[in-house]
mmCIF file of C-alpha atoms and ligand atoms in Angstrom:
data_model
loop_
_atom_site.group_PDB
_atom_site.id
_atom_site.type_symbol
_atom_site.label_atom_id
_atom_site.label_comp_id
_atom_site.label_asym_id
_atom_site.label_seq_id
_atom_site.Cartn_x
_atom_site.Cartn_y
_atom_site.Cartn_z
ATOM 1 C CA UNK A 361 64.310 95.301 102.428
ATOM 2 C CA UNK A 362 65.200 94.828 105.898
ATOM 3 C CA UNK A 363 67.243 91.804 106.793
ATOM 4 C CA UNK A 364 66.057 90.331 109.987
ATOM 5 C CA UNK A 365 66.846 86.777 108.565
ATOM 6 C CA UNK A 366 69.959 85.996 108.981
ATOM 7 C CA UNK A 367 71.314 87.255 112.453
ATOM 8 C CA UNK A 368 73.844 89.365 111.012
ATOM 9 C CA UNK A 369 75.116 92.484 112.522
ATOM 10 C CA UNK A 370 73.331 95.509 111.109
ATOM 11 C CA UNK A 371 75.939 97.630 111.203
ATOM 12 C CA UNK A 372 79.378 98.236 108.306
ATOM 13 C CA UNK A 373 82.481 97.203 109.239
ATOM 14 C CA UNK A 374 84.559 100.186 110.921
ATOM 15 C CA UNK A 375 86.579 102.671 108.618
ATOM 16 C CA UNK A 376 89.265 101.291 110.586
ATOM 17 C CA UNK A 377 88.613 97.698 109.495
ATOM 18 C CA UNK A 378 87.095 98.605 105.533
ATOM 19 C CA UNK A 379 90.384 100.836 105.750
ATOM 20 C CA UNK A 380 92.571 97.901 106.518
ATOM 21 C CA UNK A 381 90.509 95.543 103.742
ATOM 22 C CA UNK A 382 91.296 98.178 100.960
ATOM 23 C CA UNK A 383 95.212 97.173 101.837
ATOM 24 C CA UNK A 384 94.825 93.755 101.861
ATOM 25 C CA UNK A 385 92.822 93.954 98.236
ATOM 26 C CA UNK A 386 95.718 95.314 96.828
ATOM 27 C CA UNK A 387 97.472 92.154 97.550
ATOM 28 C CA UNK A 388 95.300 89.850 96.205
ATOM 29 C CA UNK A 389 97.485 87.792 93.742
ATOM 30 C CA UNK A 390 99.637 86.819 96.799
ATOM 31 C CA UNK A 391 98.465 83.765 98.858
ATOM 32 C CA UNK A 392 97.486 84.118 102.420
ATOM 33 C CA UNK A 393 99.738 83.466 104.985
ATOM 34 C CA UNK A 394 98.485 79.749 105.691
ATOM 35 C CA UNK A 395 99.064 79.743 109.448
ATOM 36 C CA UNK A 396 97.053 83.158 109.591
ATOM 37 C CA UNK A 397 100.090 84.203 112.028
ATOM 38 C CA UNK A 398 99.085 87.435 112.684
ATOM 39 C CA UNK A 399 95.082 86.738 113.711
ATOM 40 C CA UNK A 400 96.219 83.491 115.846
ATOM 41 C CA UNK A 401 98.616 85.600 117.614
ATOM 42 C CA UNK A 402 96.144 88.340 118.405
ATOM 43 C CA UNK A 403 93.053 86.110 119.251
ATOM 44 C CA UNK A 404 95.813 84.168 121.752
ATOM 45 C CA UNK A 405 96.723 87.496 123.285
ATOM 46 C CA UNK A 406 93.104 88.523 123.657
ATOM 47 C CA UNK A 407 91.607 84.839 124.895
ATOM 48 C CA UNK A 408 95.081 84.843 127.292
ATOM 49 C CA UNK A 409 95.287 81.298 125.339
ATOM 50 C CA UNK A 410 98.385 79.855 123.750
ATOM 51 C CA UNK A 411 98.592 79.931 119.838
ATOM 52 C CA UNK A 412 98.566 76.488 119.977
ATOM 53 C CA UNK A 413 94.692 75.894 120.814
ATOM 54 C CA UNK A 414 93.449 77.715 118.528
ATOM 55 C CA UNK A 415 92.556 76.685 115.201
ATOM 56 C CA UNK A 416 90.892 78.811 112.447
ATOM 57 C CA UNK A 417 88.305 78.202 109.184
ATOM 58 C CA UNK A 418 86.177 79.883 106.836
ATOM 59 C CA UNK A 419 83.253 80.978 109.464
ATOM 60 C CA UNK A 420 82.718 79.215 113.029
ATOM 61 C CA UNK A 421 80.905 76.252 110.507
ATOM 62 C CA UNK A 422 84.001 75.897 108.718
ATOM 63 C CA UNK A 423 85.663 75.016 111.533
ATOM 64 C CA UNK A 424 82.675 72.645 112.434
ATOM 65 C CA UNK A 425 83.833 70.795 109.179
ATOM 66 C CA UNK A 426 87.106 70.781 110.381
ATOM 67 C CA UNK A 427 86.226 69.370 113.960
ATOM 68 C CA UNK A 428 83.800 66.756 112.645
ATOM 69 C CA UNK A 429 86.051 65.895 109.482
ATOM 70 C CA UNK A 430 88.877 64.993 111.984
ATOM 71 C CA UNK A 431 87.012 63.352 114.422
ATOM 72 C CA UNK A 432 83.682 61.401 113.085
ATOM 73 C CA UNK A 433 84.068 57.832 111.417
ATOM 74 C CA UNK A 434 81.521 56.299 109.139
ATOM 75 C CA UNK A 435 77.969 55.188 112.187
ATOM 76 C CA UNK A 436 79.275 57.815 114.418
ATOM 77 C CA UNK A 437 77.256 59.023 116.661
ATOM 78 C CA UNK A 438 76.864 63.169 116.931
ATOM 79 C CA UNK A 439 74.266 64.194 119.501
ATOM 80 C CA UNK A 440 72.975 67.711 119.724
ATOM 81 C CA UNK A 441 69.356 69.567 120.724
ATOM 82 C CA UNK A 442 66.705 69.855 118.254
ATOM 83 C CA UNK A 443 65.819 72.589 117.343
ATOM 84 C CA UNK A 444 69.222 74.138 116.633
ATOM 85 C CA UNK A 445 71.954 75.281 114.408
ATOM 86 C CA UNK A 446 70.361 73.480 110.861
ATOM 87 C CA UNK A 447 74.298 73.328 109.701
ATOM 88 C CA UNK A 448 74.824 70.258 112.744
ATOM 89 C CA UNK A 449 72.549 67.544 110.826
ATOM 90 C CA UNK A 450 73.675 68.531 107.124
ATOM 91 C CA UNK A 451 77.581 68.094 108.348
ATOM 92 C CA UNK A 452 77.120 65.661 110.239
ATOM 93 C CA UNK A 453 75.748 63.731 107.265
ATOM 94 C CA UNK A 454 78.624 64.843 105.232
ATOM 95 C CA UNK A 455 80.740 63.566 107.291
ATOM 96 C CA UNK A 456 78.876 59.983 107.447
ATOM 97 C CA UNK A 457 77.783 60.418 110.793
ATOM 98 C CA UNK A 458 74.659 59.241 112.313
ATOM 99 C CA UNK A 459 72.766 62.806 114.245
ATOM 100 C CA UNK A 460 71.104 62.051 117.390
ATOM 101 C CA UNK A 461 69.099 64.866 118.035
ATOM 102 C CA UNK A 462 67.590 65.644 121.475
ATOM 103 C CA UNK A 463 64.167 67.945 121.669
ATOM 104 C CA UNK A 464 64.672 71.116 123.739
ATOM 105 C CA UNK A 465 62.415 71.383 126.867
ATOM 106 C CA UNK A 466 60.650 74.681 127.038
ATOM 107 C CA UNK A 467 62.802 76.050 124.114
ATOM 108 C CA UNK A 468 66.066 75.353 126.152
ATOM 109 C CA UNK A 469 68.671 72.297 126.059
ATOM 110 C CA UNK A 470 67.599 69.429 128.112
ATOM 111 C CA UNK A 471 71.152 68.765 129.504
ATOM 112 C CA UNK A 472 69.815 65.368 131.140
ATOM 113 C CA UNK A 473 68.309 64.379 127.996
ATOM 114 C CA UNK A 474 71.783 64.774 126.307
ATOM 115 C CA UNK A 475 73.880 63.384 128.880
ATOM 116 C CA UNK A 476 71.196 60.181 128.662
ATOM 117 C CA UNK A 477 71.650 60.298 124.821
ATOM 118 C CA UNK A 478 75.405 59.540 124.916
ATOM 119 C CA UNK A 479 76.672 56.098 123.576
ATOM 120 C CA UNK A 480 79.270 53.696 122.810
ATOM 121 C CA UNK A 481 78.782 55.164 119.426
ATOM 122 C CA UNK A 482 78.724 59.054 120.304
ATOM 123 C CA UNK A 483 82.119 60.814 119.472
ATOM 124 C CA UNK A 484 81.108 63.922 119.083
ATOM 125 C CA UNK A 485 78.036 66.515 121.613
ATOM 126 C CA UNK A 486 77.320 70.437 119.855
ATOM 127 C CA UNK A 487 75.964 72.178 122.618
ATOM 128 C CA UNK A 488 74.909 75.882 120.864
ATOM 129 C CA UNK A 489 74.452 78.203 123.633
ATOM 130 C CA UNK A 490 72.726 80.402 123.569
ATOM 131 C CA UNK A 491 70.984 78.147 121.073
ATOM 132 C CA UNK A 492 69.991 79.307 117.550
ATOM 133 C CA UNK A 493 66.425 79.078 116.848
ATOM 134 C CA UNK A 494 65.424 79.869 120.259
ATOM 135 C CA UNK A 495 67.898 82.655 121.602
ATOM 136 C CA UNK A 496 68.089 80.799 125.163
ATOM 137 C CA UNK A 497 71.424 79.857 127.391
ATOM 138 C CA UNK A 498 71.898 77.219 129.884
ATOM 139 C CA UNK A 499 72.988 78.482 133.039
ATOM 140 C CA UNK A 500 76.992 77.869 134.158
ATOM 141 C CA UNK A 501 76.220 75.113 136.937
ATOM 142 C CA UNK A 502 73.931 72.773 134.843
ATOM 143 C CA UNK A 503 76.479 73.211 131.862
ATOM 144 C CA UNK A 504 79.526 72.326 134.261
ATOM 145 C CA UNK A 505 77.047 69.683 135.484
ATOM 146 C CA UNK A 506 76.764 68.267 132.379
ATOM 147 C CA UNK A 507 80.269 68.167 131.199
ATOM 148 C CA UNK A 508 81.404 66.118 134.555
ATOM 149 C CA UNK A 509 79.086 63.146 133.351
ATOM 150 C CA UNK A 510 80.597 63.160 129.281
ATOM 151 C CA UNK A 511 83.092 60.310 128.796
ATOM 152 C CA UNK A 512 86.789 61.937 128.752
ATOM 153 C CA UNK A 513 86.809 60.064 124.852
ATOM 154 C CA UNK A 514 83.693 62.369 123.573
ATOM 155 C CA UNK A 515 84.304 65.595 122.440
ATOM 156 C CA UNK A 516 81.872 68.289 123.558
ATOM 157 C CA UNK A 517 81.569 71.816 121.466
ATOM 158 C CA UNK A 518 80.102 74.705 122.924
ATOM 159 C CA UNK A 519 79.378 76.663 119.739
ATOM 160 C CA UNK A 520 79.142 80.310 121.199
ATOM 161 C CA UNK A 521 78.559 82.387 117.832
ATOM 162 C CA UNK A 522 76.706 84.701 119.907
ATOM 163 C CA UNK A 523 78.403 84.760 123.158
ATOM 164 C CA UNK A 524 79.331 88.519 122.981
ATOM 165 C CA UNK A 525 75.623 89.638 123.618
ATOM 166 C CA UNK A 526 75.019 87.383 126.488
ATOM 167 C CA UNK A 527 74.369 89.733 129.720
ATOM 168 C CA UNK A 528 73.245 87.503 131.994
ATOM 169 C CA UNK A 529 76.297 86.954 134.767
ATOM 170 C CA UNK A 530 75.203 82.949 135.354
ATOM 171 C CA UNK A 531 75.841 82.159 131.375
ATOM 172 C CA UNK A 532 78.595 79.870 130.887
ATOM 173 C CA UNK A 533 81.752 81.241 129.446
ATOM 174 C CA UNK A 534 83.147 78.597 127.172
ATOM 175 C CA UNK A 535 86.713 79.625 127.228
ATOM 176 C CA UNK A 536 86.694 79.465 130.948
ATOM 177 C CA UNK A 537 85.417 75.634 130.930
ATOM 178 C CA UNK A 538 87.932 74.580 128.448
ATOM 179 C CA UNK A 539 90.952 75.135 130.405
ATOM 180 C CA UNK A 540 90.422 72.155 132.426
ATOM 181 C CA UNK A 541 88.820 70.014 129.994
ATOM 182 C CA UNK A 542 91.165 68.353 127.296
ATOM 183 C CA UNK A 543 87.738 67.037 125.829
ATOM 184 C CA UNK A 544 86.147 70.570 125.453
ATOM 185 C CA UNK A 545 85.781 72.489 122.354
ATOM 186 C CA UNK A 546 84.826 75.782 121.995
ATOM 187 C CA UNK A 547 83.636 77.600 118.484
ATOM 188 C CA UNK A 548 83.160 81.487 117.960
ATOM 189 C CA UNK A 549 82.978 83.409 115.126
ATOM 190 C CA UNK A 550 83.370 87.436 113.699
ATOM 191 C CA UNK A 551 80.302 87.067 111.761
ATOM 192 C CA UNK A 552 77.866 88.274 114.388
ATOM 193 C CA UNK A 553 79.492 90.331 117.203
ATOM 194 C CA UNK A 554 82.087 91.881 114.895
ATOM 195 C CA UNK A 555 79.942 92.088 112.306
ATOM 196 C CA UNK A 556 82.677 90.188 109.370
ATOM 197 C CA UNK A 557 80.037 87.737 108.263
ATOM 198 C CA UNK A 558 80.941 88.498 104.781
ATOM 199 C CA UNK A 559 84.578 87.473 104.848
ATOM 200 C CA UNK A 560 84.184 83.853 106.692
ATOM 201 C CA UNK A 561 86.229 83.578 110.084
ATOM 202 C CA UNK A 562 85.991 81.782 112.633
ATOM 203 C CA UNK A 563 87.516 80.090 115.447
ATOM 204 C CA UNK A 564 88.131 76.874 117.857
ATOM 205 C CA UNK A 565 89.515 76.726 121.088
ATOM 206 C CA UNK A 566 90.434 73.696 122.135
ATOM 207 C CA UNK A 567 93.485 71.763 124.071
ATOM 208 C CA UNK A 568 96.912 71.348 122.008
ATOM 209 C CA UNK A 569 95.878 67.998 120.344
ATOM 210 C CA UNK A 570 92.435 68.564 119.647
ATOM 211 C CA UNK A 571 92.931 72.186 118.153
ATOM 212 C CA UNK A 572 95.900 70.317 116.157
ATOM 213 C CA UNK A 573 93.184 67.573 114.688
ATOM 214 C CA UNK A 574 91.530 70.258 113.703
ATOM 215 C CA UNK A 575 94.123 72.308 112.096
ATOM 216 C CA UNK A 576 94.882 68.573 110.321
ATOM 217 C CA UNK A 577 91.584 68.850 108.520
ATOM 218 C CA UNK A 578 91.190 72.054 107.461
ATOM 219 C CA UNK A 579 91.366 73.284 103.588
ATOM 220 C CA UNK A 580 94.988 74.805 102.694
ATOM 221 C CA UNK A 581 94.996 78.396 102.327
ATOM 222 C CA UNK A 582 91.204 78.532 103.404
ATOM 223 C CA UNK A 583 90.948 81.144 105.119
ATOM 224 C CA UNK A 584 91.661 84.240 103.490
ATOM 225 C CA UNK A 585 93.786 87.019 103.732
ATOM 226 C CA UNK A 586 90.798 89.843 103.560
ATOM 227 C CA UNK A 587 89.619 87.819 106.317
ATOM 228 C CA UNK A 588 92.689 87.541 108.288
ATOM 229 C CA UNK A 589 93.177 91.286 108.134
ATOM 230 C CA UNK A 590 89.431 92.712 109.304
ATOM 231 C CA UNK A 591 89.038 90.171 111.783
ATOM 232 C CA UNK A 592 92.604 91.695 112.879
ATOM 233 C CA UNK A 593 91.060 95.170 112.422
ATOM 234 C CA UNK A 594 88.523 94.348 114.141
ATOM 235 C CA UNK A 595 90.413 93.314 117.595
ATOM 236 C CA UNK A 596 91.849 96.502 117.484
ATOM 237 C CA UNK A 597 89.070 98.302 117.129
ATOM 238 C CA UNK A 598 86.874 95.945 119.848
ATOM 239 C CA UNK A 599 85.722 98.434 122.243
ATOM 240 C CA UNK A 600 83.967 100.480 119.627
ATOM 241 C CA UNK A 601 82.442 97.531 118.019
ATOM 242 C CA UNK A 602 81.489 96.141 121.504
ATOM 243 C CA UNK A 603 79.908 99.248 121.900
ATOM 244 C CA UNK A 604 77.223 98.597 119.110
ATOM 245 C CA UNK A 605 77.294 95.158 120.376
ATOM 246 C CA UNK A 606 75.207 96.610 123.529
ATOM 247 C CA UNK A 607 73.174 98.951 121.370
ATOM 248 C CA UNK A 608 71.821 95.815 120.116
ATOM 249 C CA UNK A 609 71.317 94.538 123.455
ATOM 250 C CA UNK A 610 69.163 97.567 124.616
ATOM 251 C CA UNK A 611 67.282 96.688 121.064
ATOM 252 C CA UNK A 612 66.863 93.522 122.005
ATOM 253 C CA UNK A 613 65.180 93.980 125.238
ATOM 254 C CA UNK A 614 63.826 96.670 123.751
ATOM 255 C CA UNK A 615 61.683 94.864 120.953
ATOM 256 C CA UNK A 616 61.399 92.038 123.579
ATOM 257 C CA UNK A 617 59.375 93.648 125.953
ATOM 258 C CA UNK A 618 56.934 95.748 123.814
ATOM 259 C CA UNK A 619 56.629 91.999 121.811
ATOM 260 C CA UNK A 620 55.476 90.941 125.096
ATOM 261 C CA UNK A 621 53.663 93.579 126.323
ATOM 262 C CA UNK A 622 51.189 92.748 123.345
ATOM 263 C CA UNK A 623 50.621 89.538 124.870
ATOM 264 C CA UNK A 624 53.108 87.716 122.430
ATOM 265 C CA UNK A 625 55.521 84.846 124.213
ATOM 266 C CA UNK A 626 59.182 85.936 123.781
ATOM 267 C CA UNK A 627 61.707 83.419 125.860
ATOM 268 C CA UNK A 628 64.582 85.179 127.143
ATOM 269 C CA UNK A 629 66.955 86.170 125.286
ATOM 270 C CA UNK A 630 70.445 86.016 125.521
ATOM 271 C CA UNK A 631 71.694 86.420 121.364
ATOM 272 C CA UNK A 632 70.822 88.931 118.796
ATOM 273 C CA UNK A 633 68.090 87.891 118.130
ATOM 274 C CA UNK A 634 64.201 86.691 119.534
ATOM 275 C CA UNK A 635 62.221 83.767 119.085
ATOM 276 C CA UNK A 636 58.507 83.673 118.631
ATOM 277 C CA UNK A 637 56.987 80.491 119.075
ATOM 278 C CA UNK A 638 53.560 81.682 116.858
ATOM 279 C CA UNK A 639 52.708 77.988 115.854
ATOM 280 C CA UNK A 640 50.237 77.866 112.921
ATOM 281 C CA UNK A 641 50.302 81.685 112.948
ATOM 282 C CA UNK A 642 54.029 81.100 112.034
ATOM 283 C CA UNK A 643 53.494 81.645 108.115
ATOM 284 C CA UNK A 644 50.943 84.626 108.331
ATOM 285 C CA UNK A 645 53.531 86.883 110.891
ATOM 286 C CA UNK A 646 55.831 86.227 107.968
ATOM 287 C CA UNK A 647 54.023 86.948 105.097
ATOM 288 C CA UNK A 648 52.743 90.425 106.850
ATOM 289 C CA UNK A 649 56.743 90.785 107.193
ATOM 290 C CA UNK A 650 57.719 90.433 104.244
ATOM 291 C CA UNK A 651 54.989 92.409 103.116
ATOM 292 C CA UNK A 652 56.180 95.470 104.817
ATOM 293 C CA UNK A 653 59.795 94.961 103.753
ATOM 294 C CA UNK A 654 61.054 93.033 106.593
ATOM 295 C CA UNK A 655 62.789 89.549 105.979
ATOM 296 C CA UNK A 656 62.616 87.635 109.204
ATOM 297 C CA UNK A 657 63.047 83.620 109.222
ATOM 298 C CA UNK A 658 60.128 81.510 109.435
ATOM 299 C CA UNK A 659 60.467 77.824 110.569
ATOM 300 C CA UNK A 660 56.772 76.877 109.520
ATOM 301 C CA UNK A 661 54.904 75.469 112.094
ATOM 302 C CA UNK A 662 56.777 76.150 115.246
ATOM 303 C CA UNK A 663 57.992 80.238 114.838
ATOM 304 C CA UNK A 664 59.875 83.025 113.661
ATOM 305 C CA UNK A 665 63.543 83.997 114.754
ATOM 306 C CA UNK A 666 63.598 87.689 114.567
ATOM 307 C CA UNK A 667 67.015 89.138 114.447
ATOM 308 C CA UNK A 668 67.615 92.431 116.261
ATOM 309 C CA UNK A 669 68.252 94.944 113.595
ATOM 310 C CA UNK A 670 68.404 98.679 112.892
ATOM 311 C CA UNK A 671 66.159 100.717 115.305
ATOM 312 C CA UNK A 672 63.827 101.211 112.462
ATOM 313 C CA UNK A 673 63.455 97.936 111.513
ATOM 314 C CA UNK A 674 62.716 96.786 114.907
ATOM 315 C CA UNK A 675 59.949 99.341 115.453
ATOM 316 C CA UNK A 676 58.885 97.852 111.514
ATOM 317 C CA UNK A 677 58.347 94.318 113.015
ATOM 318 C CA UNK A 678 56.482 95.716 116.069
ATOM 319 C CA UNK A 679 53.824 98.130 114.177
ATOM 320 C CA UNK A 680 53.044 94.412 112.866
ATOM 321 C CA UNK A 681 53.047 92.449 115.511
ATOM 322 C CA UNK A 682 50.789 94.993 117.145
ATOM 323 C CA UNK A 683 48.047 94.472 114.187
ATOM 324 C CA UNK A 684 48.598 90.747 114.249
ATOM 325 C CA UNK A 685 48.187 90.324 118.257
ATOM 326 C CA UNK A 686 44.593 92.273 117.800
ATOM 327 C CA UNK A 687 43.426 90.462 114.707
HETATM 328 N N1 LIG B 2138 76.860 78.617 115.059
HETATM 329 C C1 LIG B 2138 75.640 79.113 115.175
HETATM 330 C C2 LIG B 2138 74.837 78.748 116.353
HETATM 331 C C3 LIG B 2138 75.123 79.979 114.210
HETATM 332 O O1 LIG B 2138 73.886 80.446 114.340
HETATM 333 C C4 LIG B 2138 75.925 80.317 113.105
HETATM 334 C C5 LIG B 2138 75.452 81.237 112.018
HETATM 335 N N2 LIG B 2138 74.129 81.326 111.786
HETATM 336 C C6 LIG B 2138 77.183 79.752 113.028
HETATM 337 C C7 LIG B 2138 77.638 78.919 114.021
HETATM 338 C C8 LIG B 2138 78.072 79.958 111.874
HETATM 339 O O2 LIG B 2138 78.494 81.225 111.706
HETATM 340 P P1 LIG B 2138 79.762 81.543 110.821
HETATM 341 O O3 LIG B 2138 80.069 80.335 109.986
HETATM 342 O O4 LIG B 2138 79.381 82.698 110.016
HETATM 343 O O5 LIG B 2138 80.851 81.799 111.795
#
């Protein structure tokens, strides 16, 4: 079975990086090093960030847990776009706050809408970009935009799990917005880029007190020491893995274009993976799917989020789609 479901990386780790996990095995009945030392020291030297905003979990949504454990009250508000990443409602529910979600405008955030959305109430904006269902990115000047009107006492996240395939030059770069806003938050992760999804690890950038509220919340010893050691691997070995990062760009515009060059509506891009508003036709693209030994995620009703995978798997999805756009 194919695994288009999940917008994981469909490559293995490295032999560098499975190399370095076989070490850090054999020292499994020590703890981790708490303050993952090594990892916050290389992520600072790579982000040119000090150690001191930057605060690590189990995955980019452990570190959501962290963020909204820290800052959310019981009636809090927590305003975000709808659709998007399904883990903002269920935490924000765990966490006793109240979600204010905002419908996307032609599968994109409606930055206006959100701005208007804010309240006494709202401590807490996730901004996904590019957004999970839909694959789409707000452009730099409308995000910057936005973030002027945000009260200084509302934290915004931009949680950029997929900002490593982003190729357009007028997407936002979250780090670079942070630097001048102590009210900015910015999430990434190693499961999708680096392909580490596996070991859970994940990452906030944020200013010194806000990364430190963070830190405050976070589970002791959470983050382990397999994952503090690939993801550590993995910086080393970036260029390569960058380099299959933009393999499964080409695939993406790849599949993209011959999706709609059948007459199918694809939005743009900018993640690994595609969205296909189908509608009622949602279920039936599925099933055929499945059927052929491709998983791909349906949200019934509205479409299917097709992650870029293998080559083969990719050319899987489009013998169907070309059946199902004649039928
Ligand atoms: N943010 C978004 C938008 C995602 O789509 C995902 C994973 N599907 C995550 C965060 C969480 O990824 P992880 O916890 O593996 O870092």
């Amino acid at each position: 079975m194919y695994q288009l479901n999940a917008n994981e990386n469909p490559y293995p780790p490295l032999p560098s990086v499975v190399a370095a996990l076989a070490g850090a095995a054999g020292r499994a009945n020590r703890y981790p090093d708490r303050f993952s030392t090594d990892l916050t020291e290389a992520l600072a030297r790579r982000l040119d960030v000090p150690t001191a905003h930057l605060a690590l979990g189990a995955g980019s949504v452990g570190v959501l847990q962290h963020l909204l454990h820290a800052l959310v009250r019981d009636g809090d508000e927590v305003v975000f776009a709808w659709p998007s990443f399904e883990a903002y409602p269920h935490l924000t529910a765990m966490n006793r706050g109240v979600a204010v979600q905002v419908p996307l405008r032609d599968e994109t955030h409606d930055l206006d809408a959100l701005a208007a959305a804010i309240g006494p109430r709202t401590r807490v904006v996730l901004v996904c970009n590019p957004n999970n269902p839909t694959s789409t990115a707000v452009g730099r000047s409308a995000l910057e935009r936005f973030l002027d009107q945000v009260p200084a006492e509302v934290t915004v996240v931009l949680d950029e799990a997929y900002r490593e395939f982003v190729t357009d030059p007028d997407a936002p770069d979250g780090i670079a917005l942070y630097r001048d806003r102590p009210n900015v938050v910015v999430t990434r992760t190693f499961s999708k880029a680096y392909g580490l999804a596996g070991l859970r690890i994940g990452y906030a950038v944020a200013h010194e007190s806000l990364a430190a509220a963070i830190r405050s919340s976070a589970v002791p010893f959470g983050v382990t020491a397999a994952a503090q050691t690939g993801a550590v691997a993995s910086l080393a070995a970036e260029a390569e893995l960058l380099e299959r990062v933009e393999l499964v760009v080409k695939e993406r515009e790849r599949t993209a274009t011959a999706l709609r060059d059948l007459g199918l509506t694809v939005p743009h891009s900018e993640s690994n993976f595609l969205w296909l508003p189908l509608g009622g036709r949602t279920e039936e693209f599925a099933a055929a799917c499945a059927a052929a030994g491709v998983a791909v995620r349906a949200f019934p009703g509205e479409g299917i989020r097709l992650t870029i995978g293998e080559p083969e798997a990719n050319d899987t999805v489009l013998t169907i789609a070309t059946s199902f756009a004649s039928s």
